[in-house]
Coordinates of C-alpha atoms and ligand atoms in Angstrom, one line a residue:
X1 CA 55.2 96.6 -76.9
X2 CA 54.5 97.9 -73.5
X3 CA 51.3 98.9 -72.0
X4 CA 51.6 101.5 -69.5
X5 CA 48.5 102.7 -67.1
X6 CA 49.9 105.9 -66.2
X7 CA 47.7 107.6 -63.0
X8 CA 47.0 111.2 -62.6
X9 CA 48.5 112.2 -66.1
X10 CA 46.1 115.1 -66.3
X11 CA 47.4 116.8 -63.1
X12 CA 51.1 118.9 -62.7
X13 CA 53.9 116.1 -62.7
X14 CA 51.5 113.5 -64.5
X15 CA 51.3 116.0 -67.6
X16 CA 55.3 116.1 -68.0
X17 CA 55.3 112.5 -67.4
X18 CA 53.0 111.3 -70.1
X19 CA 54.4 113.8 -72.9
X20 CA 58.2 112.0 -71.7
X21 CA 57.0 108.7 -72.2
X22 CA 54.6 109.3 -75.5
X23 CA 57.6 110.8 -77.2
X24 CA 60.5 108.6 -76.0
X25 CA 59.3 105.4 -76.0
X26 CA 56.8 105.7 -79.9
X27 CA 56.5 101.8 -79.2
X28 CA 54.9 101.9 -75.9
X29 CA 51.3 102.4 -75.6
X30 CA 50.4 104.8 -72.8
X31 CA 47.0 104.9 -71.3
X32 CA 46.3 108.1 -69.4
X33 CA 43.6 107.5 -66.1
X34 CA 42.5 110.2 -64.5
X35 CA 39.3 111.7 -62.7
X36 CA 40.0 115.2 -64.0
X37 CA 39.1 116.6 -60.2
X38 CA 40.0 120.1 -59.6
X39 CA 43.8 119.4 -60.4
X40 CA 43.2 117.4 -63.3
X41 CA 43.2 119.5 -66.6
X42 CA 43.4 118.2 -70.4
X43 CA 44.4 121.0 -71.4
X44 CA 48.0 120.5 -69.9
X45 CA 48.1 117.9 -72.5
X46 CA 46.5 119.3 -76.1
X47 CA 49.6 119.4 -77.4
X48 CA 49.7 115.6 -77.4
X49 CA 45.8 114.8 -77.4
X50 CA 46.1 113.0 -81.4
X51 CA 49.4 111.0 -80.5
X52 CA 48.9 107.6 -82.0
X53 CA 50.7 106.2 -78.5
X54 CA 48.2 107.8 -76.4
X55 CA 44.9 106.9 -75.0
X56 CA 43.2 108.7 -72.3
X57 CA 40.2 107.7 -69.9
X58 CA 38.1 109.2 -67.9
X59 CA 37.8 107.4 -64.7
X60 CA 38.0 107.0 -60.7
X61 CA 40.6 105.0 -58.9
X62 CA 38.1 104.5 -56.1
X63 CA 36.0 102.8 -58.2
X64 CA 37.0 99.2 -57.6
X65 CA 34.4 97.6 -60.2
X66 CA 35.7 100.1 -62.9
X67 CA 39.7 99.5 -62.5
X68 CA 39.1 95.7 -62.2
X69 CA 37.4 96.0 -65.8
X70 CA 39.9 98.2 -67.0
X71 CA 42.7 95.9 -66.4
X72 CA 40.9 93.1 -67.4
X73 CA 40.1 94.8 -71.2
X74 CA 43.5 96.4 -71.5
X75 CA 46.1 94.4 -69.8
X76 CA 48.4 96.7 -68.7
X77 CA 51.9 95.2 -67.8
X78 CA 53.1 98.3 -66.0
X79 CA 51.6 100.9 -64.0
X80 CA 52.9 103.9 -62.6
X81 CA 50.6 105.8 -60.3
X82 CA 50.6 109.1 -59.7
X83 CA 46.5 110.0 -59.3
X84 CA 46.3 111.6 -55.5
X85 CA 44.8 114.4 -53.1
X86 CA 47.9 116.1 -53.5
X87 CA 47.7 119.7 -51.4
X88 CA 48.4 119.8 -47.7
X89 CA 45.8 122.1 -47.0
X90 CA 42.9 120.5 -48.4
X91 CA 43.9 117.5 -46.5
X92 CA 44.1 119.5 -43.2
X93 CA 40.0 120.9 -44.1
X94 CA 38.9 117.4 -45.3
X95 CA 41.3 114.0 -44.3
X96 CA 38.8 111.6 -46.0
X97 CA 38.9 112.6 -49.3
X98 CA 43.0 111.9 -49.0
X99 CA 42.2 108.7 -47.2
X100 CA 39.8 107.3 -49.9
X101 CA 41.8 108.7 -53.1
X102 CA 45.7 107.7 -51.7
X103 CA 44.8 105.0 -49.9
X104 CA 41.7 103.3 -50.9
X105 CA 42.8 104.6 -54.6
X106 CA 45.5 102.6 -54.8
X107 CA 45.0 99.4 -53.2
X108 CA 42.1 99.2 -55.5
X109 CA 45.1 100.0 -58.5
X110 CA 47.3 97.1 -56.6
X111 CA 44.4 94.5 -56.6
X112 CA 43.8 94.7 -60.3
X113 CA 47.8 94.7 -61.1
X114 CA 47.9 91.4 -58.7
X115 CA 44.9 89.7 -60.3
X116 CA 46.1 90.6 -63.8
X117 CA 49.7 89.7 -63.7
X118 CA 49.1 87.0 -61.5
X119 CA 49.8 83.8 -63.9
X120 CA 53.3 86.1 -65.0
X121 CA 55.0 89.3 -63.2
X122 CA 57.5 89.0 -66.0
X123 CA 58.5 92.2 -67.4
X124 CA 55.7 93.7 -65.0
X125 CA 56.2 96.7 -62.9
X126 CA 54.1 98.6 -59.8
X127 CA 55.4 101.7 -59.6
X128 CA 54.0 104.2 -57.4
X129 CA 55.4 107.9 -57.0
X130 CA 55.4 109.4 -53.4
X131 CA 56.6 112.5 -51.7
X132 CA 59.6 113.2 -49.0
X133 CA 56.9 114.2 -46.5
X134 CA 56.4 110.5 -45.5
X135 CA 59.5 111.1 -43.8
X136 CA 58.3 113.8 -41.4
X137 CA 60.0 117.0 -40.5
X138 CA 63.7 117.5 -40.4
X139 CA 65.7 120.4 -37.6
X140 CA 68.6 122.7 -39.0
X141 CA 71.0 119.4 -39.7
X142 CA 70.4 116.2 -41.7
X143 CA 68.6 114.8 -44.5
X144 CA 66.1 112.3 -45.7
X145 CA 67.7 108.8 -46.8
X146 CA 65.7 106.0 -48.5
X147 CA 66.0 103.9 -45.0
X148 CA 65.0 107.3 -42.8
X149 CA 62.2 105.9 -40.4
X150 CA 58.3 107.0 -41.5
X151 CA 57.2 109.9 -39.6
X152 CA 54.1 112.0 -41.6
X153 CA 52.6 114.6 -39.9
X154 CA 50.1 115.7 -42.2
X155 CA 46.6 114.2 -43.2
X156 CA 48.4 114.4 -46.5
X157 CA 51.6 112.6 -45.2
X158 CA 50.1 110.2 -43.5
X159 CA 47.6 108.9 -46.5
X160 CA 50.7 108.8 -49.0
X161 CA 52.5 107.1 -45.9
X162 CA 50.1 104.9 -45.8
X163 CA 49.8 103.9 -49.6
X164 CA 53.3 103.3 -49.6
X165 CA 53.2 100.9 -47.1
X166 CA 50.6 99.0 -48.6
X167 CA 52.4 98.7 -52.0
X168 CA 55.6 97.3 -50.0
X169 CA 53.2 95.4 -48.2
X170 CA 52.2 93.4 -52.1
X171 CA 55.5 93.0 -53.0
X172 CA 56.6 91.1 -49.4
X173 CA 52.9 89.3 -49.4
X174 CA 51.7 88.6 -53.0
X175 CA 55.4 89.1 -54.8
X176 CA 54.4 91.9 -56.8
X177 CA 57.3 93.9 -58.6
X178 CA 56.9 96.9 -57.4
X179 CA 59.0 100.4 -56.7
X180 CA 59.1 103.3 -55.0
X181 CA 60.3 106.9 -55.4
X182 CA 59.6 109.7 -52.8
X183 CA 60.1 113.1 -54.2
X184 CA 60.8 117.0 -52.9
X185 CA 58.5 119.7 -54.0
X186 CA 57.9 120.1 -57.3
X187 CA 57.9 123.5 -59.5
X188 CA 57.3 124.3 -63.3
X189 CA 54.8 124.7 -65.8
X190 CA 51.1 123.4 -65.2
X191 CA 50.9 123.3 -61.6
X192 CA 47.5 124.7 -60.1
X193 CA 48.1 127.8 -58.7
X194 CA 47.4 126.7 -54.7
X195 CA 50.8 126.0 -54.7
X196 CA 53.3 128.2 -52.8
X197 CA 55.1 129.4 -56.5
X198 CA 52.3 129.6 -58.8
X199 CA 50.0 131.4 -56.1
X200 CA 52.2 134.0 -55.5
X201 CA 53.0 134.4 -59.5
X202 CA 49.6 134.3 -59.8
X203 CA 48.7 136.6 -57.0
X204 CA 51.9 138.9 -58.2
X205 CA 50.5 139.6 -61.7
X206 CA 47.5 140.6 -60.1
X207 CA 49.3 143.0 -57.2
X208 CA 47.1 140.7 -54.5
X209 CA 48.9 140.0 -51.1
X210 CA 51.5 137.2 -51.0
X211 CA 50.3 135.1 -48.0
X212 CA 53.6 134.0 -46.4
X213 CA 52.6 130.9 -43.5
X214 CA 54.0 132.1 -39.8
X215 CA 57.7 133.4 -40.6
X216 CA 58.3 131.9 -43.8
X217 CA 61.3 130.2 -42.0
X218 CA 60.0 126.9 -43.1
X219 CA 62.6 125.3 -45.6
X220 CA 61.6 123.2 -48.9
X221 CA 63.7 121.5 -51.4
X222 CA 63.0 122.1 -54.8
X223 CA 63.0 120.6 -58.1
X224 CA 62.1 121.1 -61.9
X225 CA 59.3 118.8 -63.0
X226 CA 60.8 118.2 -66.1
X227 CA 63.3 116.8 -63.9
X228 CA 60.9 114.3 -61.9
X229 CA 59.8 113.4 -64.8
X230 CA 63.1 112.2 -66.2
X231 CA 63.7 110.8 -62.6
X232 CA 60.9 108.7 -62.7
X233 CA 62.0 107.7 -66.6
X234 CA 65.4 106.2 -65.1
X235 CA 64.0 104.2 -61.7
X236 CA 60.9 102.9 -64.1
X237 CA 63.6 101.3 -67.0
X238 CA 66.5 100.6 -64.5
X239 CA 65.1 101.1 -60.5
X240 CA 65.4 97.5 -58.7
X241 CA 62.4 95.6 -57.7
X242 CA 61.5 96.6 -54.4
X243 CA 63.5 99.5 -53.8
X244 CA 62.9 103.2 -52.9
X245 CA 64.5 106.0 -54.8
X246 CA 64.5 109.6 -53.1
X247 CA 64.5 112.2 -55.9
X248 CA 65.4 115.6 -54.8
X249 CA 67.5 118.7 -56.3
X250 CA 70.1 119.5 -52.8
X251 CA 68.1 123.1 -53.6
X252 CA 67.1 124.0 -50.3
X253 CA 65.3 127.9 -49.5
X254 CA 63.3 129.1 -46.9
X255 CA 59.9 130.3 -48.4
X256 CA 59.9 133.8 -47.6
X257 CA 63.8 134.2 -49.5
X258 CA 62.2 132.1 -52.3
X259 CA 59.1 134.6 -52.4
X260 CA 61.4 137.3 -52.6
X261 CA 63.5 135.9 -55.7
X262 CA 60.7 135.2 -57.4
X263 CA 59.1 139.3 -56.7
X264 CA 62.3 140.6 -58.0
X265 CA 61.9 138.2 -61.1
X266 CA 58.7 139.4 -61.6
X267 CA 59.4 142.4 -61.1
X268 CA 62.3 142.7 -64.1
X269 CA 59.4 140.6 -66.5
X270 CA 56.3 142.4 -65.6
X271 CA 58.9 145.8 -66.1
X272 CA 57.6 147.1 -62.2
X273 CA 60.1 149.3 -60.0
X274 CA 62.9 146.7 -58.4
X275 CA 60.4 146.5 -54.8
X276 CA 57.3 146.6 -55.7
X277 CA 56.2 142.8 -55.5
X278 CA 58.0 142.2 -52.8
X279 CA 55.5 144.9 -50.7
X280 CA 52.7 142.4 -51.8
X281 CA 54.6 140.1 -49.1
X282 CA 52.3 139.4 -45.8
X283 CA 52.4 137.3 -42.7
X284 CA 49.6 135.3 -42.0
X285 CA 48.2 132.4 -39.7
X286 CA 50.8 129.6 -40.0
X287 CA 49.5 126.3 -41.6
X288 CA 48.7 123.4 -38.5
X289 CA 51.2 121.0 -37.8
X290 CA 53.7 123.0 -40.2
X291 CA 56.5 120.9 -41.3
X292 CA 59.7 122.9 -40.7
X293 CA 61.7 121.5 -43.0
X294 CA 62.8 118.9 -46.1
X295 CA 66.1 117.9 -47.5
X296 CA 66.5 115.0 -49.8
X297 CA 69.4 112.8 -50.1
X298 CA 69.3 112.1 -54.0
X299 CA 72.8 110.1 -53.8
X300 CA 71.4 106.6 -54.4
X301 CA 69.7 107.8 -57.4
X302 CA 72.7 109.6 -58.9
X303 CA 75.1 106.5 -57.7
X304 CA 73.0 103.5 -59.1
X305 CA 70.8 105.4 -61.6
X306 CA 73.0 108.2 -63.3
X307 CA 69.5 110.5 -62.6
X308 CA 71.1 114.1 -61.6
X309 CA 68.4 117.3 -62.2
X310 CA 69.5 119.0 -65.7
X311 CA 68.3 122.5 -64.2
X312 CA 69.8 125.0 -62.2
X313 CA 67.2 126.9 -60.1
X314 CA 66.9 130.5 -61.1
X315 CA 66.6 129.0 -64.5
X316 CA 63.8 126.7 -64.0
X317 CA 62.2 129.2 -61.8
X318 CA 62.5 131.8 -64.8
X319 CA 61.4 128.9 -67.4
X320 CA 58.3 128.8 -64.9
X321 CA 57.3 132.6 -64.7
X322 CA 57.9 132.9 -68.5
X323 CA 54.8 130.2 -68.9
X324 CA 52.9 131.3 -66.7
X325 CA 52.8 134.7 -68.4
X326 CA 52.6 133.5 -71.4
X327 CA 49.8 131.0 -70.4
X328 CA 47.0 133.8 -69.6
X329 CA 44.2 131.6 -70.7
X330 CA 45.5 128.4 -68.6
X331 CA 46.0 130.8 -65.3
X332 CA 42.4 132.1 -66.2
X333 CA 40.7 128.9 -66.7
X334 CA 42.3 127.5 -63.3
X335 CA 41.4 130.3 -61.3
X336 CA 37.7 131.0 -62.4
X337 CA 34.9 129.3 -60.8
X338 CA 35.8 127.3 -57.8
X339 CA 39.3 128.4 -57.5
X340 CA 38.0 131.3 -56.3
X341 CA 35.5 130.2 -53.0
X342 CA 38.5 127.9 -52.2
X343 CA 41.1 131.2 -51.9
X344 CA 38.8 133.0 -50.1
X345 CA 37.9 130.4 -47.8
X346 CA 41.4 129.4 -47.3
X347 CA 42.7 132.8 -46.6
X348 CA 39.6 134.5 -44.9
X349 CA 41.0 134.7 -41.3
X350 CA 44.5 135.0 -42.2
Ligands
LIG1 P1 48.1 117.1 -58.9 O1 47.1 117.4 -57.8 O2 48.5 118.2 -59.8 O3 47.5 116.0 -59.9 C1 46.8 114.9 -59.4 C2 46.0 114.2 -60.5 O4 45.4 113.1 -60.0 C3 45.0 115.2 -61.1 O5 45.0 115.1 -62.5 C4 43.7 114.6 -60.6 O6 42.6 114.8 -61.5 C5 44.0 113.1 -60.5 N1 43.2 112.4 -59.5 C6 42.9 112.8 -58.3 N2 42.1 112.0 -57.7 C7 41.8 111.0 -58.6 C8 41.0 109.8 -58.5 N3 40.3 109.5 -57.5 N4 41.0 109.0 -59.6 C9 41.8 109.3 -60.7 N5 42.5 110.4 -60.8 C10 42.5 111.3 -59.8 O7 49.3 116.4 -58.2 P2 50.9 116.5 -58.6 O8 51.5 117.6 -57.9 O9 51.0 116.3 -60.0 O10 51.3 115.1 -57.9 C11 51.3 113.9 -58.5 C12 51.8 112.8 -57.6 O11 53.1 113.1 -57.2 C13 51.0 112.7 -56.3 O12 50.9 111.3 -56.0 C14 51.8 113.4 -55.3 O13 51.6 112.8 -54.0 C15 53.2 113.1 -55.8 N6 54.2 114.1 -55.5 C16 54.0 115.4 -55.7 C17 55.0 116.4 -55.5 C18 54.8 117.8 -55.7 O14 55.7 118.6 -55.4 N7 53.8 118.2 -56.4 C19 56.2 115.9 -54.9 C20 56.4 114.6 -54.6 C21 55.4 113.7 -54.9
LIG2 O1 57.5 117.8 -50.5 C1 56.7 117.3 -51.5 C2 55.3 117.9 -51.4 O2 55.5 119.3 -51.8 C3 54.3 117.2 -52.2 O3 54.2 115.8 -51.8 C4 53.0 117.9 -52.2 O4 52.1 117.2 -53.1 C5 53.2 119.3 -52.6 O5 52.0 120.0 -52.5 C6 54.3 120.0 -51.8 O6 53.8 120.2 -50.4 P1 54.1 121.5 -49.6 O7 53.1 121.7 -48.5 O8 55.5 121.7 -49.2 O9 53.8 122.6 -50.8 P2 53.0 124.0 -50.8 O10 53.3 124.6 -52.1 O11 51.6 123.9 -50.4 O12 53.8 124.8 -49.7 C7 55.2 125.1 -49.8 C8 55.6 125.9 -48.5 O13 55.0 127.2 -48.6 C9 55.1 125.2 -47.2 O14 56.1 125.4 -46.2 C10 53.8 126.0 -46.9 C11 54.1 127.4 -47.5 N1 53.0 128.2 -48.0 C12 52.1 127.6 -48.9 C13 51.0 128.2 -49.4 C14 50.1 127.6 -50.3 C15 52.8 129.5 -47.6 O15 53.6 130.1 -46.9 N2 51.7 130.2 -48.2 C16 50.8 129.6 -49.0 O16 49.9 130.3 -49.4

């Protein structure tokens, strides 16, 4: 019977995760930590709230004292940690709060896994989930590969640089099995609507401007949650001790072209003139420091693993809008309150 801390299971990707692992693995007990901060929602997971496999806690990973007791009553034999700061623009207003969550957050996880498993790692696993943007920014040609130098550019990047090189930095020091996984962007059902997709599907529905950063020639590579979630399903049960895993769906667009499928999908579902969202589109200040682009190498996951993304894109992009409109309530609980000062802060000298 395993007992699995998962991290962050309230926020986007943690919600797919958890509701993965409750219903695959009914022998597994799975222990949901999470702050609920502004990304954190239980509502993402009512569906699954009464599962007999589930246990959630309310709790802060920078709280040393508190994850040290935590470990100590429950005894988890695998973590897999997914509780960050995770928007680039809030790390460009406010660094600290990435450096204490990301950082601090998770050496404080990987002290209490190495003083709890430290008598027997057997069967014990550290697995921490990271993003491609470790890796820096790419030109026109190329892509990222597991062994691509470290190059983050970002208060955001450098933080989940960082606590990736400290979870290395147990397994070479202190033995602990750990892996790795550094993931493209992310879309799909539940993600707060600061995001590039839900923003703009958000601002769509209500005909409020589409803010495009600079040109909207920067490029990102997307994938289907659902996906990463089944991703990080195959390196937790088969991934190597040790090793990285880039996850990543060779799906590459430029924003604005995205923006513009997604106005014309709109569109069709919200029965508006072909055109009309895509009027909504505007130019605005570019973000600092703008990555240009990502591409992921997913090879050594497809080659060792067998993980390849079970989505094409206009279908999971579809899949996304359809919840989103048929989530009203969700959208409207997200975005009342202090959603709002942070929009208009954010965008206010655009
Ligand atoms: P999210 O912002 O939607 O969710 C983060 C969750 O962590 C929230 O539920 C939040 O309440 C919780 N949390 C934040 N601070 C906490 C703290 N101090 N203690 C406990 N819980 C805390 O993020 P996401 O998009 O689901 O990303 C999850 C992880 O995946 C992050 O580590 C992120 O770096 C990584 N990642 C994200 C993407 C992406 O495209 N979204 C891609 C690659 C990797
Ligand atoms: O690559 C993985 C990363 O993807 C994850 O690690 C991060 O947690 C996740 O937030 C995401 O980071 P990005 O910065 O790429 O995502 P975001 O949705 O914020 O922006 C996507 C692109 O769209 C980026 O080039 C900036 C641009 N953008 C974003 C917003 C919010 C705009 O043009 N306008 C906007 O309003």
């Amino acid at each position: 019977m395993k007992k699995v801390l998962i991290t962050g299971g309230a926020g986007f990707i943690g919600s797919h995760l958890v509701r993965l692992f409750i219903r695959k693995y009914p022998d597994y007990s799975v222990y949901n930590l999470d702050a609920l901060t502004y990304a954190g929602n239980l509502e993402n997971l009512m569906d699954i709230q009464d599962h007999e496999n589930y246990t959630f806690i309310k709790g802060n990973i920078c709280d040393a004292a508190f994850i040290d007791a935590l470990f100590a009553e429950h005894k988890f034999d695998s973590v897999i940690h997914l509780a960050a700061e995770s928007h680039v623009d809030r790390s460009i207003t406010d660094p600290l709060a990435f450096v204490n969550t990301n950082v601090i957050g998770t050496v404080n996880l990987l002290n209490a896994a190495k003083k709890t498993w430290a008598d027997n790692m057997d069967d014990c696993r550290f697995y921490h989930v990271s993003t491609d943007e470790v890796y820096g920014s790419l030109g026109d040609e190329g892509f990222f590969l597991e062994d691509t130098s470290y190059d983050p550019q970002s208060p955001y990047s450098a933080s989940k640089a960082s606590s990736d090189h400290f979870v290395r930095a147990y397994a070479n020091t202190y033995k602990l099995p750990v892996v790795v996984s550094n993931c493209s962007n992310n879309y799909g059902p539940n993600q707060f609507p600061e995001k590039l997709l839900p923003l703009c599907i958000n601002n769509i529905k209500h005909s409020k401007p589409l803010p495009i950063y600079g040109k909207g020639e920067n490029i990102r590579d997307w994938l289907y949650v659902i996906d990463h979630a089944t991703a990080i399903d195959s390196v937790f049960h088969q991934g190597k001790n040790g090793d990285t895993y880039n996850i990543g769906g060779f799906n590459e667009w430029k924003n604005i072209d995205i923006v513009r499928l997604l106005c014309d999908i709109m569109d069709k579902k919200l029965g508006r003139d072909e055109g009309t969202s895509q009027k909504l589109i505007t130019f605005v200040k570019d973000r600092a420091g703008h990555d240009m682009r990502y591409a992921i190498d997913a090879s050594k996951i497809k080659d060792e693993l067998g993980w390849i993304p079970s989505l094409q894109f206009e279908e999971g992009l579809e899949n996304t809008v359809d919840w989103y409109l048929e989530n009203e309530v969700w959208l409207e609980n997200v975005t009342s309150g202090a959603y709002q000062s942070y929009y208009d802060k954010q965008y206010s000298n655009s």
